[in-house]
Amino acid sequence: MPIVIERRCAMIYTLMNKNNPVIDFETQMGTILRITDTWNEEYLPIGTRTKTGIDVKTLNHWWHGRSIPASRTGIEEALENMEIDSSKELLEKSYGLSLSDQYWIRPDHSKIQWKDINFFENPFSEDVGSALFGGQFGGDFMSPDNTSDGWLRKKWVIQNQKRVLLKSGSGESQQEPLNEVLANMICDRLNIKNYVKYQCGYQEDHAFSACDNFITPDTELITANMFMKIKKIKKKINHHSYYQHYKKCCQEMGVDITESLDDMLILDFIICNRDRHYNNFGMIHNVNTLQIEKAAPIFDTGTSAFAGVSENKIKTLPLNESKPFCKYHEEQIALIQNIERYEFQKLIGLEEEFNELLQRSPFITASRRDKLVTWLGERIRMLCESKMKRKVTEM
């Protein structure tokens, strides 16, 4: 018998930003084929405009970036459960809606309105989230989980009228959620205010973190990756580092982020964050005024403090490699502009507090806990020594 290949019909959509039509485009099997009309270019997703105008390739990069990555734990089983070939197909099944921005797609000739479907103000199904966590799929695709990024299992829920993100740990130790709480402890002690508050819980065979959505119906997260692609921002100067370039980009948009970058780099040094890439920090953009408002709060610090590393490597693996500006944490901490404003004596007692947090986890062994607590104390001492060395150098 001849093989029958299913060819899905192309669809026409209007890309919307809240109530504002942006462009019309034709799509097939999750990929944008061509732009058919342009309405309001000023509302285009930041970073999707080039010197020659709207580029389909760049737009597809943004569009596909909204889908669940292929690296997500358990994604193949979840897609099979939902009878979906690719996570890109999920985008169109929920109008491309997200809880990180206000973009969505309206089918051609549809009269549906933002107020009727957005997830900030309307309920949504937890069916996709259930499938992503290995449960049964109930059949309802209307979920912000269709546009969630990252490799860890995660899902959105509504608790007390708030949109809350639940994110699972990984491996035997399930340590990522505990690291988010450790980051909060450090921020509280060092008087770092602009951070996302996490809680940690346990459910069956995994730990999870929970945090409220820090994006509102009037704002969106612009990652550092996309922020540096804003059309009116100048290109990186050859002799400038990416740290200098990012700060200059922010200054050109009228925002001084020196203090927020200092906070992020201090925190990442203490917990040896090895995953601070250009897509998990950035800026808050007002979608009504189209102005950059401020630095986004510190979030997504789970992949740190030996998370995912076997216990026997904790003592021997220094985890000195860093991101995003320098290869090593010892180099990156030198970028901090005002280390004097941090009162590191307030970190006294943090090891005991971290020990108590680890004791509550059914996944952390006593020997792993002891190694992690000892290691944290060493990081704090290294930080104090770094501050003293800088002080001596500046004298």
Short mmCIF file of C-alpha atoms in Angstrom, two decimals:
data_model
loop_
_atom_site.label_atom_id
_atom_site.label_comp_id
_atom_site.label_asym_id
_atom_site.label_seq_id
_atom_site.Cartn_x
_atom_site.Cartn_y
_atom_site.Cartn_z
CA MET A 1 0.00 0.00 0.00
CA PRO A 2 1.25 3.52 -0.74
CA ILE A 3 2.26 5.61 2.28
CA VAL A 4 -0.23 8.39 2.96
CA ILE A 5 1.38 11.58 4.30
CA GLU A 6 -0.97 13.88 6.16
CA ARG A 7 -0.62 17.48 4.97
CA ARG A 8 -2.25 19.95 7.30
CA CYS A 9 -3.82 23.05 5.81
CA ALA A 10 -2.09 26.39 6.24
CA MET A 11 -3.82 28.82 8.59
CA ILE A 12 -3.94 32.61 8.69
CA TYR A 13 -3.59 34.30 12.08
CA THR A 14 -3.28 37.83 13.41
CA LEU A 15 -0.52 38.25 15.95
CA MET A 16 -2.02 40.35 18.72
CA ASN A 17 -0.55 42.24 21.66
CA LYS A 18 -3.49 42.48 24.04
CA ASN A 19 -6.05 44.36 21.87
CA ASN A 20 -3.57 45.61 19.27
CA PRO A 21 -3.20 43.75 15.95
CA VAL A 22 0.47 43.52 14.99
CA ILE A 23 0.80 41.43 11.82
CA ASP A 24 -1.10 38.78 9.85
CA PHE A 25 0.83 35.63 9.02
CA GLU A 26 0.35 32.23 7.43
CA THR A 27 1.43 29.15 9.36
CA GLN A 28 1.55 25.42 8.76
CA MET A 29 2.49 22.68 11.23
CA GLY A 30 3.69 25.20 13.80
CA THR A 31 5.94 27.21 11.46
CA ILE A 32 5.32 30.72 10.10
CA LEU A 33 5.47 30.61 6.29
CA ARG A 34 5.01 34.27 5.39
CA ILE A 35 3.74 37.61 6.65
CA THR A 36 0.61 38.68 4.79
CA ASP A 37 -0.13 42.07 6.37
CA THR A 38 1.43 44.53 8.80
CA TRP A 39 -0.70 46.57 11.21
CA ASN A 40 1.32 47.96 14.12
CA GLU A 41 5.06 47.35 13.85
CA GLU A 42 5.76 49.15 17.14
CA TYR A 43 4.10 46.23 18.98
CA LEU A 44 6.28 43.56 17.37
CA PRO A 45 8.06 41.28 19.85
CA ILE A 46 11.32 42.91 20.89
CA GLY A 47 14.23 41.52 18.91
CA THR A 48 12.22 40.36 15.89
CA ARG A 49 12.85 43.41 13.71
CA THR A 50 15.97 43.59 11.55
CA LYS A 51 17.53 46.37 9.50
CA THR A 52 15.50 45.24 6.50
CA GLY A 53 12.20 45.03 8.40
CA ILE A 54 10.31 42.02 9.71
CA ASP A 55 12.22 38.84 9.02
CA VAL A 56 10.27 35.55 8.89
CA LYS A 57 13.26 33.55 10.10
CA THR A 58 13.71 35.80 13.14
CA LEU A 59 9.97 35.74 13.82
CA ASN A 60 9.97 31.94 13.70
CA HIS A 61 12.85 31.88 16.16
CA TRP A 62 10.73 33.92 18.58
CA TRP A 63 7.60 31.86 17.89
CA HIS A 64 9.27 28.48 18.33
CA GLY A 65 10.96 29.82 21.45
CA ARG A 66 7.52 30.04 23.02
CA SER A 67 7.04 26.27 22.77
CA ILE A 68 8.10 23.67 25.34
CA PRO A 69 11.71 22.70 24.54
CA ALA A 70 12.50 19.18 23.36
CA SER A 71 14.89 18.88 26.33
CA ARG A 72 12.00 19.07 28.85
CA THR A 73 11.99 16.05 31.17
CA GLY A 74 9.19 13.66 30.18
CA ILE A 75 8.07 15.69 27.15
CA GLU A 76 7.98 12.74 24.73
CA GLU A 77 5.68 10.74 27.01
CA ALA A 78 3.49 13.81 27.58
CA LEU A 79 3.11 14.50 23.84
CA GLU A 80 2.23 10.87 23.22
CA ASN A 81 -0.35 11.07 25.99
CA MET A 82 -1.87 14.17 24.36
CA GLU A 83 -1.60 12.58 20.86
CA ILE A 84 0.54 15.49 19.66
CA ASP A 85 3.55 15.13 17.35
CA SER A 86 5.46 18.22 18.48
CA SER A 87 5.30 20.75 21.30
CA LYS A 88 5.10 23.47 18.60
CA GLU A 89 1.59 22.24 17.80
CA LEU A 90 0.49 23.14 21.32
CA LEU A 91 1.00 26.84 20.58
CA GLU A 92 -1.93 27.13 18.21
CA LYS A 93 -4.18 25.03 20.45
CA SER A 94 -4.12 27.74 23.13
CA TYR A 95 -3.91 30.85 20.89
CA GLY A 96 -0.19 31.15 21.72
CA LEU A 97 -1.13 32.65 25.10
CA SER A 98 1.46 32.98 27.84
CA LEU A 99 1.80 34.27 31.40
CA SER A 100 5.11 35.94 30.55
CA ASP A 101 3.73 38.45 28.04
CA GLN A 102 0.51 39.56 26.30
CA TYR A 103 1.05 38.13 22.81
CA TRP A 104 -1.52 35.80 21.31
CA ILE A 105 -2.81 34.76 17.88
CA ARG A 106 -6.34 35.34 16.62
CA PRO A 107 -7.59 33.05 13.82
CA ASP A 108 -8.58 34.75 10.57
CA HIS A 109 -12.14 36.18 10.69
CA SER A 110 -12.44 35.39 14.42
CA LYS A 111 -14.00 38.00 16.70
CA ILE A 112 -12.49 36.63 19.91
CA GLN A 113 -11.14 39.27 22.30
CA TRP A 114 -8.17 39.42 24.69
CA LYS A 115 -10.47 39.93 27.68
CA ASP A 116 -12.23 36.64 26.89
CA ILE A 117 -9.22 34.33 26.80
CA ASN A 118 -6.11 35.77 28.49
CA PHE A 119 -4.77 33.64 31.34
CA PHE A 120 -4.08 36.60 33.65
CA GLU A 121 -7.81 37.19 34.16
CA ASN A 122 -9.50 33.97 33.02
CA PRO A 123 -9.35 30.42 34.38
CA PHE A 124 -7.35 27.82 32.48
CA SER A 125 -7.17 24.05 32.32
CA GLU A 126 -4.59 22.01 34.26
CA ASP A 127 -4.90 19.09 31.80
CA VAL A 128 -1.65 19.88 29.96
CA GLY A 129 0.17 20.42 33.25
CA SER A 130 -1.04 17.05 34.47
CA ALA A 131 0.30 15.36 31.32
CA LEU A 132 3.65 17.16 31.68
CA PHE A 133 3.98 15.70 35.18
CA GLY A 134 3.23 12.18 33.96
CA GLY A 135 -0.52 12.17 34.68
CA GLN A 136 -3.45 11.57 32.38
CA PHE A 137 -4.50 14.20 29.85
CA GLY A 138 -8.12 15.32 30.19
CA GLY A 139 -8.48 16.73 26.68
CA ASP A 140 -8.43 20.51 27.33
CA PHE A 141 -5.49 22.31 25.68
CA MET A 142 -6.26 25.83 26.99
CA SER A 143 -3.25 26.23 29.26
CA PRO A 144 -0.28 28.57 29.77
CA ASP A 145 1.83 25.41 30.15
CA ASN A 146 1.92 25.24 26.33
CA THR A 147 4.30 28.22 26.32
CA SER A 148 6.48 27.37 29.33
CA ASP A 149 10.23 27.10 28.80
CA GLY A 150 13.07 25.28 30.57
CA TRP A 151 14.04 21.62 30.92
CA LEU A 152 12.51 20.94 34.35
CA ARG A 153 8.92 19.79 34.64
CA LYS A 154 6.65 22.71 35.44
CA LYS A 155 3.03 23.74 35.38
CA TRP A 156 0.85 26.75 36.18
CA VAL A 157 -1.98 26.60 38.71
CA ILE A 158 -4.39 29.14 40.21
CA GLN A 159 -4.21 29.45 44.00
CA ASN A 160 -6.19 32.13 45.86
CA GLN A 161 -6.75 33.95 42.55
CA LYS A 162 -2.96 34.12 41.96
CA ARG A 163 -1.12 32.50 39.05
CA VAL A 164 1.47 30.21 40.63
CA LEU A 165 4.25 28.33 38.85
CA LEU A 166 5.12 24.87 40.20
CA LYS A 167 8.51 23.53 39.14
CA SER A 168 9.81 20.05 39.88
CA GLY A 169 13.25 18.97 41.03
CA SER A 170 15.29 16.37 39.16
CA GLY A 171 17.30 13.24 39.83
CA GLU A 172 17.59 11.39 43.13
CA SER A 173 18.25 14.46 45.26
CA GLN A 174 15.45 16.66 43.80
CA GLN A 175 17.52 19.61 44.96
CA GLU A 176 16.56 22.45 42.59
CA PRO A 177 13.51 23.62 44.60
CA LEU A 178 15.58 23.78 47.79
CA ASN A 179 18.18 25.90 46.02
CA GLU A 180 15.49 28.42 45.10
CA VAL A 181 14.65 28.75 48.80
CA LEU A 182 18.36 29.03 49.69
CA ALA A 183 18.62 31.92 47.23
CA ASN A 184 15.71 33.62 49.03
CA MET A 185 17.45 33.17 52.39
CA ILE A 186 20.58 34.87 51.04
CA CYS A 187 18.61 37.74 49.48
CA ASP A 188 16.78 38.38 52.76
CA ARG A 189 20.02 38.43 54.76
CA LEU A 190 21.87 40.70 52.32
CA ASN A 191 18.90 43.07 51.91
CA ILE A 192 18.49 42.21 48.22
CA LYS A 193 14.91 43.21 47.52
CA ASN A 194 14.29 42.56 43.82
CA TYR A 195 13.88 38.77 43.75
CA VAL A 196 11.13 36.18 43.25
CA LYS A 197 9.95 34.52 46.45
CA TYR A 198 9.87 30.72 46.32
CA GLN A 199 8.40 28.08 48.58
CA CYS A 200 9.31 24.41 48.56
CA GLY A 201 6.96 21.42 48.90
CA TYR A 202 6.87 17.68 48.33
CA GLN A 203 4.42 15.61 46.34
CA GLU A 204 4.69 11.86 45.87
CA ASP A 205 8.07 11.15 44.24
CA HIS A 206 9.29 14.70 43.66
CA ALA A 207 10.04 18.02 45.32
CA PHE A 208 8.71 21.21 43.76
CA SER A 209 9.10 24.96 44.12
CA ALA A 210 6.20 27.39 43.94
CA CYS A 211 6.30 31.09 43.09
CA ASP A 212 3.78 33.76 42.15
CA ASN A 213 3.90 35.18 38.64
CA PHE A 214 5.91 38.43 38.65
CA ILE A 215 4.44 39.53 35.29
CA THR A 216 1.17 41.48 35.29
CA PRO A 217 -1.49 42.06 32.60
CA ASP A 218 0.41 45.25 31.70
CA THR A 219 4.01 44.03 31.66
CA GLU A 220 6.17 41.44 29.95
CA LEU A 221 9.55 39.85 30.56
CA ILE A 222 12.20 40.81 28.02
CA THR A 223 15.11 38.41 28.39
CA ALA A 224 18.62 39.81 28.18
CA ASN A 225 19.01 37.81 24.97
CA MET A 226 16.11 39.60 23.28
CA PHE A 227 16.72 42.94 25.01
CA MET A 228 20.13 43.36 23.37
CA LYS A 229 18.45 42.92 19.98
CA ILE A 230 16.25 46.01 20.27
CA LYS A 231 16.48 47.82 16.95
CA LYS A 232 17.47 51.25 18.33
CA ILE A 233 20.19 49.84 20.59
CA LYS A 234 23.65 50.15 19.10
CA LYS A 235 25.76 47.13 18.21
CA LYS A 236 28.30 45.79 20.67
CA ILE A 237 31.59 47.67 20.49
CA ASN A 238 34.42 45.22 19.76
CA HIS A 239 36.51 46.02 22.83
CA HIS A 240 33.49 45.99 25.16
CA SER A 241 32.72 42.88 27.20
CA TYR A 242 29.17 41.51 27.19
CA TYR A 243 28.80 42.86 30.72
CA GLN A 244 29.68 46.36 29.50
CA HIS A 245 27.45 45.95 26.45
CA TYR A 246 24.43 44.85 28.49
CA LYS A 247 24.82 47.75 30.91
CA LYS A 248 25.18 50.18 27.99
CA CYS A 249 22.02 48.76 26.35
CA CYS A 250 20.10 49.40 29.56
CA GLN A 251 21.50 52.93 29.87
CA GLU A 252 20.43 53.69 26.30
CA MET A 253 16.90 52.68 27.33
CA GLY A 254 17.05 54.95 30.39
CA VAL A 255 17.54 52.28 33.08
CA ASP A 256 20.52 51.96 35.45
CA ILE A 257 20.86 48.28 36.37
CA THR A 258 24.21 48.42 38.19
CA GLU A 259 22.70 47.56 41.56
CA SER A 260 20.50 44.73 40.25
CA LEU A 261 23.45 43.19 38.37
CA ASP A 262 25.57 43.41 41.53
CA ASP A 263 22.82 41.59 43.43
CA MET A 264 22.57 38.83 40.85
CA LEU A 265 26.34 38.30 40.65
CA ILE A 266 26.76 38.22 44.44
CA LEU A 267 23.99 35.64 44.78
CA ASP A 268 25.29 33.52 41.91
CA PHE A 269 28.77 33.50 43.43
CA ILE A 270 27.55 32.24 46.80
CA ILE A 271 25.44 29.41 45.39
CA CYS A 272 27.72 28.71 42.40
CA ASN A 273 24.94 29.18 39.89
CA ARG A 274 26.14 27.53 36.69
CA ASP A 275 23.05 28.28 34.60
CA ARG A 276 22.64 32.09 34.57
CA HIS A 277 22.19 32.30 30.81
CA TYR A 278 20.83 35.26 28.84
CA ASN A 279 17.29 33.87 28.91
CA ASN A 280 16.79 33.76 32.69
CA PHE A 281 17.44 37.40 33.54
CA GLY A 282 16.36 40.58 31.82
CA MET A 283 14.06 43.58 31.94
CA ILE A 284 10.40 44.40 32.61
CA HIS A 285 8.66 46.08 29.66
CA ASN A 286 5.35 47.95 29.90
CA VAL A 287 3.16 46.80 26.99
CA ASN A 288 0.92 49.87 27.18
CA THR A 289 3.57 52.60 27.20
CA LEU A 290 6.18 50.45 25.37
CA GLN A 291 8.76 51.64 27.91
CA ILE A 292 11.41 49.56 29.67
CA GLU A 293 10.56 49.97 33.35
CA LYS A 294 13.22 48.20 35.42
CA ALA A 295 15.33 45.08 35.83
CA ALA A 296 13.39 41.84 36.22
CA PRO A 297 13.59 40.28 39.69
CA ILE A 298 16.14 37.52 40.26
CA PHE A 299 14.58 34.16 39.42
CA ASP A 300 15.45 30.62 38.30
CA THR A 301 18.42 29.80 40.53
CA GLY A 302 17.70 26.09 40.98
CA THR A 303 20.58 24.77 38.88
CA SER A 304 23.22 25.64 41.46
CA ALA A 305 24.83 24.24 44.64
CA PHE A 306 25.62 20.86 43.04
CA ALA A 307 22.02 20.20 41.94
CA GLY A 308 22.04 17.16 39.66
CA VAL A 309 25.60 16.27 40.69
CA SER A 310 26.22 12.92 42.36
CA GLU A 311 27.10 13.04 46.03
CA ASN A 312 30.62 11.63 45.61
CA LYS A 313 31.57 14.59 43.39
CA ILE A 314 30.49 17.35 45.76
CA LYS A 315 33.86 17.51 47.51
CA THR A 316 35.98 17.25 44.37
CA LEU A 317 33.96 19.32 41.87
CA PRO A 318 34.59 23.02 42.60
CA LEU A 319 31.78 24.31 40.36
CA ASN A 320 33.73 27.47 39.65
CA GLU A 321 32.47 27.78 36.07
CA SER A 322 30.02 30.62 35.66
CA LYS A 323 27.68 32.39 33.26
CA PRO A 324 26.85 34.74 31.60
CA PHE A 325 29.65 37.31 31.60
CA CYS A 326 32.78 35.39 32.66
CA LYS A 327 33.97 31.81 32.48
CA TYR A 328 34.66 31.57 36.22
CA HIS A 329 32.88 32.96 39.29
CA GLU A 330 36.15 34.37 40.63
CA GLU A 331 36.37 36.55 37.51
CA GLN A 332 32.70 37.42 37.47
CA ILE A 333 32.58 38.66 41.05
CA ALA A 334 35.24 41.22 40.14
CA LEU A 335 32.57 42.93 37.98
CA ILE A 336 30.58 43.97 41.06
CA GLN A 337 30.65 47.76 41.30
CA ASN A 338 29.84 48.27 44.99
CA ILE A 339 30.68 45.22 47.09
CA GLU A 340 30.96 47.43 50.17
CA ARG A 341 27.19 47.83 50.52
CA TYR A 342 26.78 44.11 51.33
CA GLU A 343 27.02 43.24 55.03
CA PHE A 344 28.36 39.70 54.79
CA GLN A 345 28.33 39.26 58.56
CA LYS A 346 24.57 38.87 58.16
CA LEU A 347 25.27 35.51 56.48
CA ILE A 348 26.35 34.12 59.87
CA GLY A 349 23.92 31.33 60.72
CA LEU A 350 22.97 30.67 57.10
CA GLU A 351 24.62 27.24 57.17
CA GLU A 352 22.41 26.15 60.07
CA GLU A 353 19.31 27.47 58.33
CA PHE A 354 20.25 25.65 55.11
CA ASN A 355 20.87 22.48 57.13
CA GLU A 356 17.35 22.66 58.57
CA LEU A 357 15.91 23.14 55.07
CA LEU A 358 17.78 20.09 53.77
CA GLN A 359 16.69 17.99 56.75
CA ARG A 360 13.05 18.44 55.74
CA SER A 361 13.66 16.87 52.33
CA PRO A 362 13.03 13.12 52.00
CA PHE A 363 15.38 13.06 49.00
CA ILE A 364 18.54 14.50 50.57
CA THR A 365 20.73 11.96 52.38
CA ALA A 366 22.49 12.90 55.63
CA SER A 367 25.91 12.64 54.00
CA ARG A 368 24.88 14.83 51.05
CA ARG A 369 23.42 17.36 53.49
CA ASP A 370 26.65 17.53 55.49
CA LYS A 371 28.72 18.08 52.35
CA LEU A 372 26.42 20.81 51.06
CA VAL A 373 26.40 22.69 54.36
CA THR A 374 30.20 22.52 54.62
CA TRP A 375 30.54 23.69 51.02
CA LEU A 376 28.19 26.66 51.62
CA GLY A 377 30.33 27.77 54.55
CA GLU A 378 33.41 27.67 52.33
CA ARG A 379 31.69 29.81 49.66
CA ILE A 380 30.77 32.44 52.27
CA ARG A 381 34.36 32.54 53.53
CA MET A 382 35.63 32.89 49.95
CA LEU A 383 33.27 35.82 49.45
CA CYS A 384 34.50 37.58 52.59
CA GLU A 385 38.13 37.04 51.53
CA SER A 386 37.37 38.47 48.09
CA LYS A 387 35.90 41.58 49.69
CA MET A 388 38.96 42.00 51.94
CA LYS A 389 41.37 41.58 49.02
CA ARG A 390 39.55 44.23 47.03
CA LYS A 391 39.61 46.57 50.00
CA VAL A 392 43.37 46.15 50.39
CA THR A 393 43.90 46.70 46.64
CA GLU A 394 41.89 49.91 46.67
CA MET A 395 43.81 51.40 49.63
#
